[in-house]
Coordinates of C-alpha atoms and ligand atoms in Angstrom, one line a residue:
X1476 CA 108.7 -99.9 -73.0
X1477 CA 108.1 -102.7 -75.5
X1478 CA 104.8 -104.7 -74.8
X1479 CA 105.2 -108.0 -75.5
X1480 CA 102.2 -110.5 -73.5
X1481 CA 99.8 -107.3 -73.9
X1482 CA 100.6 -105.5 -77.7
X1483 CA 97.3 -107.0 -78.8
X1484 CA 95.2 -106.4 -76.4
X1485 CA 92.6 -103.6 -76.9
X1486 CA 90.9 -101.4 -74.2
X1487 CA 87.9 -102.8 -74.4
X1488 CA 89.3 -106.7 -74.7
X1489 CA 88.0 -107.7 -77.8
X1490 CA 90.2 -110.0 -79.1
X1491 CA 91.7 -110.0 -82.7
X1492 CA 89.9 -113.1 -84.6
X1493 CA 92.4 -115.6 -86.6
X1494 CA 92.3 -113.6 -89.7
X1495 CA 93.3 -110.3 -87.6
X1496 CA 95.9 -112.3 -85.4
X1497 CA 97.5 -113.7 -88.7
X1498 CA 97.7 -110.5 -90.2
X1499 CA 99.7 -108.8 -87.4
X1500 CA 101.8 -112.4 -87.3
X1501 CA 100.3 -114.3 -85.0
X1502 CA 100.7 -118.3 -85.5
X1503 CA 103.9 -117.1 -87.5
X1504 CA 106.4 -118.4 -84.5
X1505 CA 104.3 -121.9 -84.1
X1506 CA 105.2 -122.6 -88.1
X1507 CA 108.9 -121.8 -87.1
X1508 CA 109.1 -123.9 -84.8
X1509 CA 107.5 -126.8 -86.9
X1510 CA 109.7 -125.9 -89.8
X1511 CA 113.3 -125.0 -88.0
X1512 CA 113.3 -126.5 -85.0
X1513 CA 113.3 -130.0 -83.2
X1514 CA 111.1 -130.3 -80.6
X1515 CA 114.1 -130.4 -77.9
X1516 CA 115.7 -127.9 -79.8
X1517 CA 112.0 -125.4 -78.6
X1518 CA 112.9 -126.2 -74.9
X1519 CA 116.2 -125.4 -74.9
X1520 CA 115.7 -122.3 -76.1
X1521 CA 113.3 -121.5 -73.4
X1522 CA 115.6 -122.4 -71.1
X1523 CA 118.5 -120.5 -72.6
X1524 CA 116.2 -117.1 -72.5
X1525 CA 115.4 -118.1 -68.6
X1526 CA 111.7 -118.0 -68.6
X1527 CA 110.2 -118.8 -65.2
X1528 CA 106.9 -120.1 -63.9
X1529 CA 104.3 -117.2 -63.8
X1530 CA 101.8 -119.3 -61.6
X1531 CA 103.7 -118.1 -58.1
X1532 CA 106.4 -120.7 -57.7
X1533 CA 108.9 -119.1 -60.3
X1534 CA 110.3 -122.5 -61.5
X1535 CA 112.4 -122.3 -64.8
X1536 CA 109.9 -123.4 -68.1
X1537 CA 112.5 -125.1 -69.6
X1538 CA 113.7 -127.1 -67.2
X1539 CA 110.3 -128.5 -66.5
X1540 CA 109.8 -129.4 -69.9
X1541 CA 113.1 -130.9 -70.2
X1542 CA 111.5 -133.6 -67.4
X1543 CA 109.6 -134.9 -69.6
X1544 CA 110.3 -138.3 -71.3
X1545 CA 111.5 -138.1 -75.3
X1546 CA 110.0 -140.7 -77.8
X1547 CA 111.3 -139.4 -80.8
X1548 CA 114.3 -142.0 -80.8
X1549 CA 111.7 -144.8 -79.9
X1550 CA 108.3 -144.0 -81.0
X1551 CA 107.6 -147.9 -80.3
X1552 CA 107.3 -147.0 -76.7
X1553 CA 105.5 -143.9 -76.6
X1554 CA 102.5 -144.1 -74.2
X1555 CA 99.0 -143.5 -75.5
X1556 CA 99.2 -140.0 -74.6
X1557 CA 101.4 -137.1 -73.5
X1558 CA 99.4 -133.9 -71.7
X1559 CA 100.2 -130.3 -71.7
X1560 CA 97.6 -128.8 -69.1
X1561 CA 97.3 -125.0 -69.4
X1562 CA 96.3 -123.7 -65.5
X1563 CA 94.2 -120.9 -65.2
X1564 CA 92.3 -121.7 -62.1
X1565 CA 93.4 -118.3 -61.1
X1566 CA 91.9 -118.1 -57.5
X1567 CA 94.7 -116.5 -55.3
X1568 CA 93.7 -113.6 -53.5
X1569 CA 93.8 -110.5 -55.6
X1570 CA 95.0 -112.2 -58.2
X1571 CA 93.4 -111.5 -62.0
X1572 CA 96.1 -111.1 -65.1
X1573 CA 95.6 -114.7 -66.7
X1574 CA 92.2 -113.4 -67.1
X1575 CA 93.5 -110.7 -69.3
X1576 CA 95.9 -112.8 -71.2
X1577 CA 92.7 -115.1 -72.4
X1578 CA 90.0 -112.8 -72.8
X1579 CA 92.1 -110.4 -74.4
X1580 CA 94.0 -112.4 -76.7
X1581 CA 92.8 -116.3 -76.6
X1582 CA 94.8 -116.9 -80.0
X1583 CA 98.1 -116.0 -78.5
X1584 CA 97.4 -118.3 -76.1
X1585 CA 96.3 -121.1 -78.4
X1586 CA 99.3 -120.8 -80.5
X1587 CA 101.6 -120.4 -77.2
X1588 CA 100.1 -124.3 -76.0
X1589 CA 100.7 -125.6 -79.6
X1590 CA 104.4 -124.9 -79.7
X1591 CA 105.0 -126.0 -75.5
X1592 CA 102.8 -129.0 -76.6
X1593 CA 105.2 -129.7 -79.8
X1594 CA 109.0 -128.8 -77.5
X1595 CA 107.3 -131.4 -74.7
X1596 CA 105.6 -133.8 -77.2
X1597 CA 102.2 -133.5 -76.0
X1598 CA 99.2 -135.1 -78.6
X1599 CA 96.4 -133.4 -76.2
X1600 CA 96.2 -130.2 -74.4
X1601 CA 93.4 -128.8 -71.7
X1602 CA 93.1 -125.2 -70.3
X1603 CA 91.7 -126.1 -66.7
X1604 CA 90.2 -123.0 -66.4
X1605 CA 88.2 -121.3 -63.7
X1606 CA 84.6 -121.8 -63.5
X1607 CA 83.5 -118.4 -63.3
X1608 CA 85.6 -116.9 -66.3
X1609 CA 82.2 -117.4 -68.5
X1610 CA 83.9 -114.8 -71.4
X1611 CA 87.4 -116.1 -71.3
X1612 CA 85.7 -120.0 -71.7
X1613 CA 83.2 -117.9 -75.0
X1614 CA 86.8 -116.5 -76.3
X1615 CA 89.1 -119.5 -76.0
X1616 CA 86.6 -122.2 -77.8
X1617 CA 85.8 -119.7 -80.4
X1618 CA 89.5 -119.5 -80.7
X1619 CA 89.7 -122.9 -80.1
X1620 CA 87.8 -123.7 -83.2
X1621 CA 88.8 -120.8 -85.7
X1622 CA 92.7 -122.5 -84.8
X1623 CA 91.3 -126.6 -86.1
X1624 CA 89.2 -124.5 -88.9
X1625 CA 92.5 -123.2 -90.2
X1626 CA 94.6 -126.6 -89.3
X1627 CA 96.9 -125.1 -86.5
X1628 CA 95.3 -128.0 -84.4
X1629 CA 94.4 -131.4 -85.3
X1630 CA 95.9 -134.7 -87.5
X1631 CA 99.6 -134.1 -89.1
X1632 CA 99.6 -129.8 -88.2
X1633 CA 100.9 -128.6 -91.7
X1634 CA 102.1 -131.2 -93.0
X1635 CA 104.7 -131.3 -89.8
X1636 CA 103.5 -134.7 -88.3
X1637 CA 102.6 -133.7 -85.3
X1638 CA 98.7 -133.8 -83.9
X1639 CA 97.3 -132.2 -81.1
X1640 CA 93.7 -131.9 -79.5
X1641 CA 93.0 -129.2 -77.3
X1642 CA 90.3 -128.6 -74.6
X1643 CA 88.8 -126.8 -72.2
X1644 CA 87.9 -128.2 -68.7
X1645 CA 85.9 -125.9 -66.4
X1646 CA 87.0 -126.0 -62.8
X1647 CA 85.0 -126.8 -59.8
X1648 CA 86.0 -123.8 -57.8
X1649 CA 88.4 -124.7 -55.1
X1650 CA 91.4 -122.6 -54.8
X1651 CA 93.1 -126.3 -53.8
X1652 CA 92.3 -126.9 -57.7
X1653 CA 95.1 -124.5 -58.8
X1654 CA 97.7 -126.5 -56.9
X1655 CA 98.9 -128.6 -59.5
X1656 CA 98.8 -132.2 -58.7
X1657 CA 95.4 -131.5 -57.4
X1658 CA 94.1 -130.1 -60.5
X1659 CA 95.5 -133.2 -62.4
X1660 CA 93.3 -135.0 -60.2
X1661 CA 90.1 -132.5 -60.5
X1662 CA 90.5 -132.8 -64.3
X1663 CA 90.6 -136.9 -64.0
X1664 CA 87.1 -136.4 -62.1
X1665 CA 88.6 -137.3 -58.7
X1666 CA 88.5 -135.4 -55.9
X1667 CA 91.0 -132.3 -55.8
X1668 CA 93.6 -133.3 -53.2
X1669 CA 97.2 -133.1 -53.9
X1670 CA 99.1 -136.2 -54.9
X1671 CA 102.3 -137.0 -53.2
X1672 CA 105.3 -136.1 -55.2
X1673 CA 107.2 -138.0 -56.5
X1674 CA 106.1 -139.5 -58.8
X1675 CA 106.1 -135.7 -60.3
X1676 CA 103.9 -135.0 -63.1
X1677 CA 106.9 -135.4 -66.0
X1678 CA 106.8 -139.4 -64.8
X1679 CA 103.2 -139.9 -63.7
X1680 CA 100.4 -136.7 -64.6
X1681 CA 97.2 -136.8 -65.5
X1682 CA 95.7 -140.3 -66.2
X1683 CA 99.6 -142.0 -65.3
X1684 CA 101.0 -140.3 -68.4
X1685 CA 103.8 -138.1 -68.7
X1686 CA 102.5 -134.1 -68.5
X1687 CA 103.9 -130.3 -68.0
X1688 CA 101.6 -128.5 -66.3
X1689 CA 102.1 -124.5 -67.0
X1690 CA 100.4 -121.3 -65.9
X1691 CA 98.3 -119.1 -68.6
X1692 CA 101.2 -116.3 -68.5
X1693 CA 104.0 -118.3 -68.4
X1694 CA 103.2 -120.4 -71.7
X1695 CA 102.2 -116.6 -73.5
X1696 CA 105.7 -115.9 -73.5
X1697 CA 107.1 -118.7 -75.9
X1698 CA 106.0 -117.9 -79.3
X1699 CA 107.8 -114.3 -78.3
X1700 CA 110.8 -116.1 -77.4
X1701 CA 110.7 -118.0 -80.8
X1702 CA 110.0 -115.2 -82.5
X1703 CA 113.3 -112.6 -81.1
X1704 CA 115.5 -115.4 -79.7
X1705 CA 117.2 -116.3 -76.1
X1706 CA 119.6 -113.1 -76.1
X1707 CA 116.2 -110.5 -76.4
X1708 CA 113.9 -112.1 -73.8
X1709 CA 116.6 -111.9 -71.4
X1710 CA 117.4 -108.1 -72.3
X1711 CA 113.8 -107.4 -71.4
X1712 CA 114.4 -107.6 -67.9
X1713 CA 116.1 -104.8 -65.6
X1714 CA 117.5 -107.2 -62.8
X1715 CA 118.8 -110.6 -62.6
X1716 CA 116.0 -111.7 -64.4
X1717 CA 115.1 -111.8 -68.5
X1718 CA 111.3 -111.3 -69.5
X1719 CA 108.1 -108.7 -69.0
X1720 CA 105.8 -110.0 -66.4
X1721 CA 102.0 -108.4 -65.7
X1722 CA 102.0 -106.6 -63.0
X1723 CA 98.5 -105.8 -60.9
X1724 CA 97.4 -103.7 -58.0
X1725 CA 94.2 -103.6 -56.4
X1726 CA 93.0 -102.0 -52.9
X1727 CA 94.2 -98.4 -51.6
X1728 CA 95.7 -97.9 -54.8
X1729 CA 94.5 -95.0 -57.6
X1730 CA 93.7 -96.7 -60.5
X1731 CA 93.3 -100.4 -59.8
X1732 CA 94.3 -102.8 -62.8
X1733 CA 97.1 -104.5 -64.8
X1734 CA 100.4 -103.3 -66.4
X1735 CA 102.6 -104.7 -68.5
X1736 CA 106.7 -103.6 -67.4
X1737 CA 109.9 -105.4 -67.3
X1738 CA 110.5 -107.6 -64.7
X1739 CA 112.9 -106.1 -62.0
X1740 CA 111.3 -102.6 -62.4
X1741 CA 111.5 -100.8 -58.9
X1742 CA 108.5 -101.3 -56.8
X1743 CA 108.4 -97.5 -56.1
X1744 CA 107.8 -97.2 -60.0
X1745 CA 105.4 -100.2 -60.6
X1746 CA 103.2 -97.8 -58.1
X1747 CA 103.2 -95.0 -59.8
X1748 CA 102.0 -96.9 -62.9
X1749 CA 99.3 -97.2 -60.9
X1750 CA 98.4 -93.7 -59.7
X1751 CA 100.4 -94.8 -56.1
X1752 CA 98.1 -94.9 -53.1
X1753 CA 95.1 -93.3 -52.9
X1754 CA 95.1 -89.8 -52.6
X1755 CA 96.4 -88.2 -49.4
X1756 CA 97.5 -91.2 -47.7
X1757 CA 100.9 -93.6 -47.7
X1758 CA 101.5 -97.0 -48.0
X1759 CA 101.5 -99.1 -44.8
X1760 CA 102.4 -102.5 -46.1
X1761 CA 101.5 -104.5 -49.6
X1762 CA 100.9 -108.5 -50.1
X1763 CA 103.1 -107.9 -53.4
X1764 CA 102.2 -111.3 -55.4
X1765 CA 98.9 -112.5 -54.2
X1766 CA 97.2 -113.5 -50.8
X1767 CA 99.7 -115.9 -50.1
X1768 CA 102.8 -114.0 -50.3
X1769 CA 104.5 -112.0 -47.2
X1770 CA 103.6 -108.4 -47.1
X1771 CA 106.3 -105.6 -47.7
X1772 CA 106.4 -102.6 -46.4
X1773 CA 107.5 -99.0 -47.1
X1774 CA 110.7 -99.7 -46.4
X1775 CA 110.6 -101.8 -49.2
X1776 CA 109.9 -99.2 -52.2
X1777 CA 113.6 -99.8 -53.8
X1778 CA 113.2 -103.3 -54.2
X1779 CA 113.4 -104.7 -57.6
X1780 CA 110.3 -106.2 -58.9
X1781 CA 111.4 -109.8 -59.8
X1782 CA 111.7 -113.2 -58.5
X1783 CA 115.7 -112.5 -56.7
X1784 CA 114.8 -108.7 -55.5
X1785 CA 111.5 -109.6 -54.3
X1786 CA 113.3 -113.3 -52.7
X1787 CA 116.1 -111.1 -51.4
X1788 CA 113.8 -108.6 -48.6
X1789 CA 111.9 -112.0 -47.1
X1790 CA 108.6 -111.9 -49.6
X1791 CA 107.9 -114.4 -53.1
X1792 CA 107.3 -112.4 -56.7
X1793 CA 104.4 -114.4 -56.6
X1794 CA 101.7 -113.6 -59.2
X1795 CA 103.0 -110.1 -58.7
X1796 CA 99.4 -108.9 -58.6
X1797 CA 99.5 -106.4 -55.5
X1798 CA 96.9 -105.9 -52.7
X1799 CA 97.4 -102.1 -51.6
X1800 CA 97.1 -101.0 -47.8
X1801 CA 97.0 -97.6 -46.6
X1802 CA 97.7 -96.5 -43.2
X1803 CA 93.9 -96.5 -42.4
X1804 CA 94.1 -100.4 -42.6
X1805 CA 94.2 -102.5 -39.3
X1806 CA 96.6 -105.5 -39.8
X1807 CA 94.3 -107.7 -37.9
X1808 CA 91.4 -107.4 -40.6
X1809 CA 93.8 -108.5 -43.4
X1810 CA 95.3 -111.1 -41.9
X1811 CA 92.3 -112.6 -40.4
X1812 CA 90.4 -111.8 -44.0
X1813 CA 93.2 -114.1 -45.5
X1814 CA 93.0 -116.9 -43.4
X1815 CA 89.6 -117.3 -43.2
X1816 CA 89.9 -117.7 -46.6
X1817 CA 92.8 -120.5 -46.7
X1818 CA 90.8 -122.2 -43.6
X1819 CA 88.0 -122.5 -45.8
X1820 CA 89.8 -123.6 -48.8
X1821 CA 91.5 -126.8 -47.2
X1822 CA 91.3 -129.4 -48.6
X1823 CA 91.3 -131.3 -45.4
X1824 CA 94.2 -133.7 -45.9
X1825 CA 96.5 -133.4 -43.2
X1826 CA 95.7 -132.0 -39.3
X1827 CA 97.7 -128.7 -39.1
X1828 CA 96.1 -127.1 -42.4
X1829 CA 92.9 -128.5 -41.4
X1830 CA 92.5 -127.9 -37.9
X1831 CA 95.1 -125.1 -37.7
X1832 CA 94.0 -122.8 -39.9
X1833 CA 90.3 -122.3 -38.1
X1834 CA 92.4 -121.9 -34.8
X1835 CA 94.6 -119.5 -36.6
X1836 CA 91.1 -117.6 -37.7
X1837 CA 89.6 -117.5 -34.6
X1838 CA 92.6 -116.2 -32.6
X1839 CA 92.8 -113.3 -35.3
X1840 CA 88.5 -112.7 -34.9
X1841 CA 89.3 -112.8 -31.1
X1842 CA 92.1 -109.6 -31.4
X1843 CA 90.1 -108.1 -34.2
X1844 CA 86.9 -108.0 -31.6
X1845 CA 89.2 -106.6 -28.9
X1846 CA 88.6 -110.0 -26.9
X1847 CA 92.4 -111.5 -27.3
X1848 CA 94.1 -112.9 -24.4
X1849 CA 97.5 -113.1 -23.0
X1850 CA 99.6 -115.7 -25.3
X1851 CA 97.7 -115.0 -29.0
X1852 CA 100.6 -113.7 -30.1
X1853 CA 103.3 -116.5 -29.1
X1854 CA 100.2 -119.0 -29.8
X1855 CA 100.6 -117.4 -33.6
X1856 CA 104.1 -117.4 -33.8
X1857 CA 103.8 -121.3 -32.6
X1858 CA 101.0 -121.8 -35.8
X1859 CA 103.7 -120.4 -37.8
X1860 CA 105.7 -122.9 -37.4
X1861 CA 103.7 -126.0 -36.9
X1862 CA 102.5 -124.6 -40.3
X1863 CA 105.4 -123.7 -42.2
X1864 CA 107.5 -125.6 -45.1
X1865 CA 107.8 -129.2 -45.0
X1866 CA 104.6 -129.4 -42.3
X1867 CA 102.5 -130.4 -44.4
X1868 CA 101.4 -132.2 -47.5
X1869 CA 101.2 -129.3 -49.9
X1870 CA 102.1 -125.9 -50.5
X1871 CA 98.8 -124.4 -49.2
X1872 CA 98.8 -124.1 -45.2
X1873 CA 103.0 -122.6 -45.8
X1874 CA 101.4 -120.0 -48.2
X1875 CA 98.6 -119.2 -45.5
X1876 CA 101.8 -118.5 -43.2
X1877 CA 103.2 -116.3 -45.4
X1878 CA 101.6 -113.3 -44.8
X1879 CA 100.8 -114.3 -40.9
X1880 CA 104.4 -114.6 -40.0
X1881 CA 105.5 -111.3 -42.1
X1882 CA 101.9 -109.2 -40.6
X1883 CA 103.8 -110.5 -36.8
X1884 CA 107.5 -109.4 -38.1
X1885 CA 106.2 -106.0 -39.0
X1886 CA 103.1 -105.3 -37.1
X1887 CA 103.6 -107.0 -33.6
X1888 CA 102.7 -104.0 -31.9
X1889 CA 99.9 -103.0 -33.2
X1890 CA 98.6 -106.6 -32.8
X1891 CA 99.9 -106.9 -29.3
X1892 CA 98.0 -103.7 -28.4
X1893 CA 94.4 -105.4 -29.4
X1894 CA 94.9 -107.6 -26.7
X1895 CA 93.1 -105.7 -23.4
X1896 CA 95.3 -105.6 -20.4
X1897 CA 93.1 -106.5 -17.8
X1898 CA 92.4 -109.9 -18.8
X1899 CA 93.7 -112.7 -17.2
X1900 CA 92.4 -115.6 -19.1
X1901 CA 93.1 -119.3 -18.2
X1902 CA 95.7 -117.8 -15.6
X1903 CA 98.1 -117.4 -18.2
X1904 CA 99.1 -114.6 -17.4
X1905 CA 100.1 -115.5 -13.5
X1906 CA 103.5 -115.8 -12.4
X1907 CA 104.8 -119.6 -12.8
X1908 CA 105.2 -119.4 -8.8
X1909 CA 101.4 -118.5 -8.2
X1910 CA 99.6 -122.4 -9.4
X1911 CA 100.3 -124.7 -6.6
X1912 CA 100.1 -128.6 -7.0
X1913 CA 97.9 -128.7 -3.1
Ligands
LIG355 C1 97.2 -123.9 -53.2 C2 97.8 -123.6 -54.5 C3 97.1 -122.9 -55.5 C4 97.7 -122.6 -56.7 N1 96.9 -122.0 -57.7 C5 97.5 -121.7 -58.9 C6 96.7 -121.1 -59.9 O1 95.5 -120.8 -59.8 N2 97.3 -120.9 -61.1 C7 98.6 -121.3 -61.4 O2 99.1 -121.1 -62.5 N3 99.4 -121.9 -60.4 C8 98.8 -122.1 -59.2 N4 99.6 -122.7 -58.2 C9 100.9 -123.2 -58.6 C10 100.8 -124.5 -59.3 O3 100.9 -125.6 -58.4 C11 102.0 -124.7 -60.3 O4 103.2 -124.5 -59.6 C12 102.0 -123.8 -61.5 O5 100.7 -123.9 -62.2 C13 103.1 -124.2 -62.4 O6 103.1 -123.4 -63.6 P1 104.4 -122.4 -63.9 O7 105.6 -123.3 -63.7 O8 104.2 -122.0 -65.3 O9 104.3 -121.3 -62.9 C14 99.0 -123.0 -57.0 C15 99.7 -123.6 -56.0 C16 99.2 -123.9 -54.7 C17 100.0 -124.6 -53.7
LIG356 S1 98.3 -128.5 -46.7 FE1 96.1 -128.2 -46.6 S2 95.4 -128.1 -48.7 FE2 97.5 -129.0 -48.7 S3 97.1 -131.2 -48.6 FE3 97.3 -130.5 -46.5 S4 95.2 -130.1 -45.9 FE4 95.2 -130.2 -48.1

């Protein structure tokens, strides 16, 4: 199959430099678009080729960018600045393919943010990046400052016009950071809790001003698109939807990493690009974008690997970086591995993330350590919903549910059984007639 994010990239990730990237056509597509195309014209060819978010949500690019205010007709009232911010805070579990994207090829990256920057009329652009990618930071500002050396960034861009800074902004750390209103407040120095919405970011982003803010992946596949057009991005897909994506596994799998395939490539096949589980065992269940996405199961292997077939059997695409299980994995480790990771990484805004979370967390230790009582189960079901969409103020303490609610769907027995049957803790388990009001 064609590689399209990945062709450049070499086993051992050292990038091509500018001279070595230009030769094999890099920064070929961001002169197109100068040169042929207006900046509205850029975003509605993304959105004719139907590029979706690659950060987890799966929102279509160009109907984000199409959000943002146009000044070209009335340049008068153009604020002082217009922000694309790149995020590659990258801190879902399992999750790891922006990291290959930008140490493996930090110019197609670069020249990827300078054509979204031109279709959305940005003048500055950041990578809020993680703050322990130390070689993709090395990579990008050396790429950073080959792309100014040569004039692909700075004051009138080839004669075009149109400027644009670009910068890198390490982050603090937070998984919260990667939620996107949070981030915009992180990279204003704030603390990194979300904002309400709306005002979305198209209105009001970072500093008040209008801004797109795009995953690492997502914004790698526009010079591609400007490059072969609408009608070939589309045909890259096998299912309902157009594009490659990067595909991960790690855990019980035999040879962890990252593949580029089409997007809607059966899940039984992205597997076996993989090795399939480790030898001699089967698949009990997979989290099939990242930690916060519901687990599937074997029964699942036909689905198609894209943001409808994924939607369509109860899970999210995701990041579509999978965590593995085997059948030697108890449910109750993953799931209570997960949340004590999303009860940590709260951000401590509103009560049922905050204080639901730990409860959620201790209830799963409880099972785990075989001391569970009669009711954890219902008492998780209840967290599910008091957690759920619309509870709370962002996406996080939903995406902790995720893989809670699926792990009771498909795995209520085996979590039932941890609870010993010869507890009767708090009397719950006594008939209603047995407590008397004398
Ligand atoms: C708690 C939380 C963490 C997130 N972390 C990331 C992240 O690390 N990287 C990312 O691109 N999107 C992350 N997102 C999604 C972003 O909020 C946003 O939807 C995305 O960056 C938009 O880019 P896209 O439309 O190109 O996918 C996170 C969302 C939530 C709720
Ligand atoms: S859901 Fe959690 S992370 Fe999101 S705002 Fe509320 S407390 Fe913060």
């Amino acid at each position: 199959m064609e590689k399209v994010l990945t062709k450049n990239i070499r086993d051992n990730r050292e990038p091509m430099w500018i001279a070595e990237y230009e030769k094999a056509g890099g920064y070929e597509a961001f002169k197109k678009a100068l040169q042929e195309f207006k900046p509205t014209e850029v975003a509605d060819l993304v959105k004719s080729a139907g590029l979706r978010g690659r950060g987890g949500a799966g929102f279509p690019t160009g109907v984000k960018w199409s959000f943002m205010p146009r000044f070209e007709e009335r340049p008068e009232q153009r604020p002082a600045h217009v922000y694309l911010v790149v995020n590659a805070d990258e801190m879902e579990p399992g999750t790891f393919k922006d990291r290959l994207l930008m140490e493996g090829d930090p110019h197609q990256l670069i020249e990827a943010m300078a054509i979204a920057s031109y279709a959305i009329g940005a003048d500055i652009a950041y990578v809020f990046i993680r703050g322990e990618y130390t070689e993709c930071q090395r990579k990008l500002q050396r790429a950073i400052d080959e792309a100014a050396e040569k004039g692909y960034l700075g004051e009138d861009i080839l004669g075009s016009g149109f400027n644009l800074k670009m910068h890198l902004h390490m982050s603090a750390g937070r998984y919260i950071c990667g939620e996107e209103s949070a981030l915009l407040s992180a990279l204003e120095g704030r603390r990194a809790v979300p904002r309400h919405k709306p005002p979305f970011p198209a209105a009001s982003g970072l500093f008040g001003q209008p801004t797109t803010v795009n995953n690492v992946e997502t914004i790698c596949n526009v010079p591609h698109i400007i490059n072969h057009g609408a009608d070939w991005y589309k045909g890259l897909g096998l299912h309902k939807d157009g594009g490659t994506k990067i595909f991960g596994a790690s855990g019980h799998i035999s040879r962890p990493g990252l593949v580029e395939l089409p997007l809607g490539t059966k899940l039984s096949d992205v597997l076996d690009h993989f090795g399939g589980v480790r030898h001699g065992h089967r698949l009990k269940a997979l989290l099939p974008g990242g930690g916060s996405t519901p687990l599937l199961t074997d029964e699942h292997l036909n689905t198609p690997m894209d943001y409808e077939g994924v939607g369509a059997v109860g899970s999210r695409l995701g990041t579509a970086t999978m965590v593995v299980m085997d059948e030697t994995t108890p449910i109750v480790g993953v799931l209570k591995n997960l949340e004590h990771f999303y009860a940590q990484e709260s951000c401590g805004w509103c009560t049922p993330c905050r204080d639901g979370l730990p409860w959620v967390e201790r209830i799963l230790t409880n099972l785990e350590a075989g001391h569970g009582h009669p009711g954890d189960i219902e008492l998780l079901d209840l967290h599910v919903k008091l957690l759920g969409p619309g509870k709370t103020f962002c996406a996080h303490a939903p995406g902790a549910m995720g893989p809670l609610e699926s792990g009771l769907k498909y795995f209520r027995d085996e979590l039932a059984a941890l609870i010993p049957d010869d507890q009767d803790t708090l009397g719950l388990t006594q008939p209603a007639n047995a407590v008397s009001n004398s």
